Amino acid sequence: MSVEKMLAQYGRLIDERFETVFSNTDNQYGRILDAMKYSLLSGGKRLRPALLLEFCKICGGDLDTAVDFACAVEMIHTYSLIHDDLPCMDNDDTRRGKPSCHIAFGEDLALLAGDGLLTLAFELASKCRFPARSVLKAISVLAEMAGVQGMIGGQVIDLESENKVVDIDTIKKMYSLKTGALLKAACSIGCILPGADEEKVGAAKEYADNIGLAFQIVDDILDVVGDSQKLGKPVGSDADNHKSTFVAFYGIEHSKKLVLELTQAAKQSLDVFGKSADRLIELADFLVLRDH
């Protein structure tokens, strides 16, 4: 199965579960549910839930049992995008080729839609039917990686770095938290839920660290040379907002070289899984070559 087919397959599984979750939710607060669904079902690669499900699969876990946790990770990712787009943050009017949530529903409902997705994520995760010890450990990892020690911490560094020249170590830390932390959560939780050993959990984290940084550097490159139609958002926003990026620091060609090195390191980290990790290896290459 190709990487594209794998992502599509997992994407359908996730979207079908989202539809079920929302159809079973009390609709007396319809507008907020509409805003949550608007952003959650507006497309996207479903990369984080796909990583969780694929690691779960190669560690012997049941995908139908893991799907709620995969949905939880995607909900947290989506909430972060809604809040990122707000005028008080990045002030972006479009997301995935559509008006941002706050443009479509107003700032108040967009803020609450993000909050609603965050809390619903942990409700879903808590109902996951793996052994309670594994679920509790996975929830702890997700909370840490989504919080101030992870994604939110990276967002704070991003905000505080605007209109400043910051060093490459600060940029790397920002990326490892803002983008990498939730990827690390997805990969490690995929191993934790079915009870994989610490060696495999550690390998999953190493894979996530490397593809997470590579993924963000590719984003930097695409913000300079990408196609706004394919990206679903304007290009050049990093330069317009005076953001420090790998491209600004190293230039495009050296940044591309770093992406290749990180991708190779990510693939090597999967040796402990043997041939069962072939699709994850292909996924690492796929992310390097993406154009959106």
Coordinates of C-alpha atoms in Angstrom, one line a residue:
M1 CA 0.0 0.0 0.0
S2 CA 1.4 3.4 -0.9
V3 CA 1.8 6.2 1.6
E4 CA -1.0 8.2 -0.1
K5 CA -3.4 5.2 0.2
M6 CA -2.4 4.7 3.8
L7 CA -3.1 8.3 4.7
A8 CA -6.4 8.2 2.8
Q9 CA -7.4 4.9 4.6
Y10 CA -6.6 6.3 8.0
G11 CA -8.2 9.6 7.1
R12 CA -11.5 7.9 6.3
L13 CA -11.4 5.9 9.5
I14 CA -10.8 9.1 11.5
D15 CA -13.5 11.2 9.7
E16 CA -16.1 8.4 10.0
R17 CA -15.4 8.4 13.8
F18 CA -15.7 12.2 14.0
E19 CA -19.1 12.0 12.3
T20 CA -20.3 9.5 14.8
V21 CA -19.0 11.5 17.7
F22 CA -20.7 14.6 16.6
S23 CA -24.0 12.9 15.7
N24 CA -24.1 11.5 19.2
T25 CA -23.5 15.0 20.8
D26 CA -26.4 17.1 22.2
N27 CA -27.1 19.6 19.4
Q28 CA -28.7 22.3 21.6
Y29 CA -25.5 24.3 21.2
G30 CA -25.5 23.9 17.4
R31 CA -23.4 26.9 16.5
I32 CA -20.4 25.9 18.5
L33 CA -20.6 22.3 17.2
D34 CA -20.8 23.7 13.7
A35 CA -17.6 25.8 14.3
M36 CA -15.8 22.8 15.8
K37 CA -16.8 20.6 12.8
Y38 CA -16.0 23.3 10.3
S39 CA -12.3 23.3 11.3
L40 CA -12.0 19.6 12.2
L41 CA -13.5 18.3 8.9
S42 CA -12.0 20.9 6.5
G43 CA -9.3 18.5 5.2
G44 CA -5.7 18.1 6.2
K45 CA -3.3 15.2 6.0
R46 CA -4.5 13.5 9.2
L47 CA -0.7 12.9 9.7
R48 CA -0.8 12.7 13.5
P49 CA -3.6 10.2 13.8
A50 CA -2.1 8.2 11.0
L51 CA 1.2 8.0 12.8
L52 CA -0.5 6.9 16.0
L53 CA -2.5 4.2 14.2
E54 CA 0.5 2.9 12.2
F55 CA 2.7 2.6 15.2
C56 CA -0.1 0.9 17.1
K57 CA -0.5 -1.5 14.2
I58 CA 3.2 -2.5 14.0
C59 CA 3.2 -3.0 17.8
G60 CA 0.3 -5.4 17.6
G61 CA -2.6 -3.1 18.7
D62 CA -6.1 -3.1 17.5
L63 CA -6.9 -0.1 15.3
D64 CA -10.6 0.1 16.1
T65 CA -9.7 0.3 19.7
A66 CA -7.1 3.0 19.1
V67 CA -9.1 5.2 16.8
D68 CA -10.6 7.4 19.6
F69 CA -7.2 8.3 20.8
A70 CA -6.1 9.1 17.3
C71 CA -9.1 11.3 17.0
A72 CA -8.2 13.0 20.2
V73 CA -4.7 13.9 18.9
E74 CA -6.2 15.4 15.7
M75 CA -8.7 17.4 17.8
I76 CA -5.9 18.9 19.8
H77 CA -4.0 19.7 16.6
T78 CA -7.1 21.4 15.1
Y79 CA -7.7 23.4 18.2
S80 CA -4.2 24.7 18.0
L81 CA -4.7 25.8 14.4
I82 CA -8.0 27.6 15.2
H83 CA -6.2 29.6 18.0
D84 CA -3.1 30.2 15.9
D85 CA -5.2 31.9 13.3
L86 CA -6.9 34.3 15.7
P87 CA -6.1 38.0 15.4
C88 CA -4.3 38.0 18.7
M89 CA -1.9 35.2 17.4
D90 CA -0.9 34.9 13.8
N91 CA -4.0 36.8 12.4
D92 CA -4.5 34.5 9.4
D93 CA -7.7 34.8 7.4
T94 CA -7.4 31.5 5.6
R95 CA -6.7 27.9 6.5
R96 CA -6.6 25.0 4.0
G97 CA -8.0 27.2 1.3
K98 CA -11.1 28.2 3.4
P99 CA -11.8 31.2 5.7
S100 CA -10.3 30.6 9.1
C101 CA -12.7 29.6 11.9
H102 CA -12.9 33.1 13.3
I103 CA -13.7 34.6 9.9
A104 CA -16.5 32.1 9.4
F105 CA -17.9 32.2 12.9
G106 CA -16.5 35.2 14.7
E107 CA -13.6 35.4 17.2
D108 CA -15.8 34.4 20.2
L109 CA -17.1 31.1 18.8
A110 CA -13.7 30.3 17.3
L111 CA -12.0 30.7 20.7
L112 CA -14.7 28.4 22.2
A113 CA -14.5 25.9 19.3
G114 CA -10.8 25.5 20.1
D115 CA -11.5 25.0 23.8
G116 CA -14.3 22.6 23.0
L117 CA -12.1 20.5 20.8
L118 CA -9.4 20.4 23.4
T119 CA -11.7 19.2 26.2
L120 CA -13.6 16.7 23.9
A121 CA -10.2 15.3 23.0
F122 CA -9.5 14.2 26.5
E123 CA -13.1 12.9 27.0
L124 CA -12.5 10.6 24.0
A125 CA -9.1 9.5 25.0
S126 CA -10.3 8.6 28.5
K127 CA -12.8 6.2 27.0
C128 CA -10.2 4.3 24.9
R129 CA -10.6 0.5 25.6
F130 CA -7.0 -0.4 26.1
P131 CA -5.8 -1.5 29.6
A132 CA -6.3 1.3 32.0
R133 CA -2.6 1.6 32.9
S134 CA -1.7 2.1 29.2
V135 CA -4.5 4.6 28.7
L136 CA -3.5 6.6 31.8
K137 CA 0.1 6.7 30.6
A138 CA -0.9 7.8 27.1
I139 CA -3.2 10.6 28.5
S140 CA -0.3 11.8 30.6
V141 CA 2.0 11.9 27.6
L142 CA -0.7 13.7 25.5
A143 CA -1.3 16.3 28.2
E144 CA 2.4 17.0 28.6
M145 CA 3.1 17.3 24.9
A146 CA 0.1 19.5 24.3
G147 CA 0.8 21.8 27.2
V148 CA 3.4 24.3 28.3
Q149 CA 6.1 21.7 28.3
G150 CA 5.3 21.0 24.7
M151 CA 3.2 22.6 22.0
I152 CA 2.0 25.6 23.9
G153 CA 5.6 26.3 25.1
G154 CA 6.7 26.3 21.5
Q155 CA 3.9 28.7 20.6
V156 CA 5.0 31.1 23.4
I157 CA 8.6 31.0 22.0
D158 CA 7.2 31.8 18.6
L159 CA 5.2 34.8 19.8
E160 CA 8.1 36.1 21.8
S161 CA 10.5 35.7 18.8
E162 CA 8.4 37.9 16.5
N163 CA 10.2 40.9 15.1
K164 CA 13.5 39.7 16.7
V165 CA 16.6 38.0 15.4
V166 CA 16.9 34.8 17.4
D167 CA 19.6 32.2 17.3
I168 CA 19.2 28.8 15.6
D169 CA 19.0 26.9 18.9
T170 CA 15.9 29.0 19.8
I171 CA 14.4 28.3 16.4
K172 CA 15.1 24.6 16.8
K173 CA 13.6 24.4 20.3
M174 CA 10.5 26.3 19.1
Y175 CA 10.0 23.8 16.3
S176 CA 10.7 20.8 18.5
L177 CA 7.9 22.0 20.8
K178 CA 5.4 23.8 18.6
T179 CA 5.3 21.1 15.8
G180 CA 7.4 18.2 17.1
A181 CA 5.7 17.7 20.5
L182 CA 2.3 16.6 19.2
L183 CA 4.0 14.4 16.6
K184 CA 6.1 12.8 19.4
A185 CA 2.9 12.3 21.4
A186 CA 1.2 10.5 18.4
C187 CA 4.1 8.2 17.7
S188 CA 4.9 7.3 21.3
I189 CA 1.2 6.8 22.2
G190 CA 0.8 4.4 19.3
C191 CA 3.4 2.2 21.0
I192 CA 2.2 2.8 24.6
L193 CA -1.4 1.8 24.1
P194 CA -0.7 -1.8 23.0
G195 CA 2.0 -2.1 25.6
A196 CA 5.2 -1.9 23.6
D197 CA 8.5 -2.0 25.4
E198 CA 10.6 1.1 26.2
E199 CA 13.0 0.5 23.4
K200 CA 10.2 0.8 20.8
V201 CA 8.6 3.8 22.5
G202 CA 12.0 5.5 22.5
A203 CA 12.6 4.7 18.8
A204 CA 9.1 6.1 18.0
K205 CA 10.1 9.3 19.9
E206 CA 13.4 9.6 18.0
Y207 CA 11.5 9.1 14.7
A208 CA 9.1 11.9 15.6
D209 CA 11.8 14.3 16.7
N210 CA 13.5 14.0 13.4
I211 CA 10.5 14.1 11.1
G212 CA 9.0 16.9 13.2
L213 CA 12.0 19.1 12.7
A214 CA 12.2 18.1 9.0
F215 CA 8.5 18.8 8.5
Q216 CA 8.8 22.3 9.9
I217 CA 11.9 23.1 7.9
V218 CA 9.9 22.0 4.8
D219 CA 7.2 24.4 5.9
D220 CA 9.7 27.2 6.0
I221 CA 10.9 26.3 2.5
L222 CA 7.4 26.1 1.1
D223 CA 6.6 29.5 2.6
V224 CA 9.2 30.9 0.3
V225 CA 8.9 28.8 -2.9
G226 CA 5.5 27.1 -2.5
D227 CA 2.2 27.5 -4.3
S228 CA -0.4 29.3 -2.3
Q229 CA -3.2 27.4 -4.1
K230 CA -1.7 24.0 -3.0
L231 CA -0.8 25.2 0.5
G232 CA -4.3 26.7 1.0
K233 CA -2.7 29.8 2.6
P234 CA -0.6 32.8 1.4
V235 CA 3.1 32.3 0.9
G236 CA 5.7 34.7 2.2
S237 CA 4.0 35.2 5.6
D238 CA 7.1 34.3 7.5
A239 CA 9.1 37.2 5.9
D240 CA 6.1 39.5 6.2
N241 CA 5.9 38.8 9.9
H242 CA 9.7 39.0 10.3
K243 CA 9.8 35.5 11.7
S244 CA 13.1 33.8 12.3
T245 CA 13.2 30.5 10.4
F246 CA 15.7 27.9 9.2
V247 CA 15.5 29.4 5.7
A248 CA 16.2 32.9 7.0
F249 CA 19.2 31.5 9.0
Y250 CA 20.7 29.0 6.6
G251 CA 19.1 29.7 3.2
I252 CA 17.1 27.3 1.1
E253 CA 19.8 24.9 -0.2
H254 CA 21.3 24.2 3.2
S255 CA 17.8 23.9 4.7
K256 CA 17.1 21.2 2.1
K257 CA 20.2 19.4 3.0
L258 CA 19.2 19.4 6.7
V259 CA 15.8 18.0 5.8
L260 CA 17.5 15.1 4.0
E261 CA 19.8 14.4 7.0
L262 CA 16.9 14.5 9.5
T263 CA 14.9 12.2 7.3
Q264 CA 17.7 9.7 7.1
A265 CA 18.1 9.8 10.9
A266 CA 14.3 9.2 11.3
K267 CA 14.4 6.2 9.1
Q268 CA 17.4 4.7 10.9
S269 CA 15.6 5.0 14.2
L270 CA 13.0 2.5 13.0
D271 CA 15.5 -0.4 12.8
V272 CA 14.1 -2.0 16.0
F273 CA 10.7 -2.5 14.3
G274 CA 12.2 -4.4 11.3
K275 CA 10.3 -4.8 8.1
S276 CA 7.0 -3.9 9.7
A277 CA 8.1 -0.2 9.7
D278 CA 8.4 0.0 5.9
R279 CA 5.4 2.3 5.5
L280 CA 6.8 4.7 8.2
I281 CA 10.0 4.8 6.3
E282 CA 8.1 5.7 3.1
L283 CA 6.1 8.3 5.0
A284 CA 9.3 10.0 6.1
D285 CA 10.4 10.3 2.4
F286 CA 6.9 11.4 1.4
L287 CA 7.0 14.3 3.9
V288 CA 10.3 15.5 2.4
L289 CA 8.9 15.6 -1.1
R290 CA 5.5 17.2 -0.3
D291 CA 4.5 20.5 -1.9
H292 CA 1.7 21.5 0.6

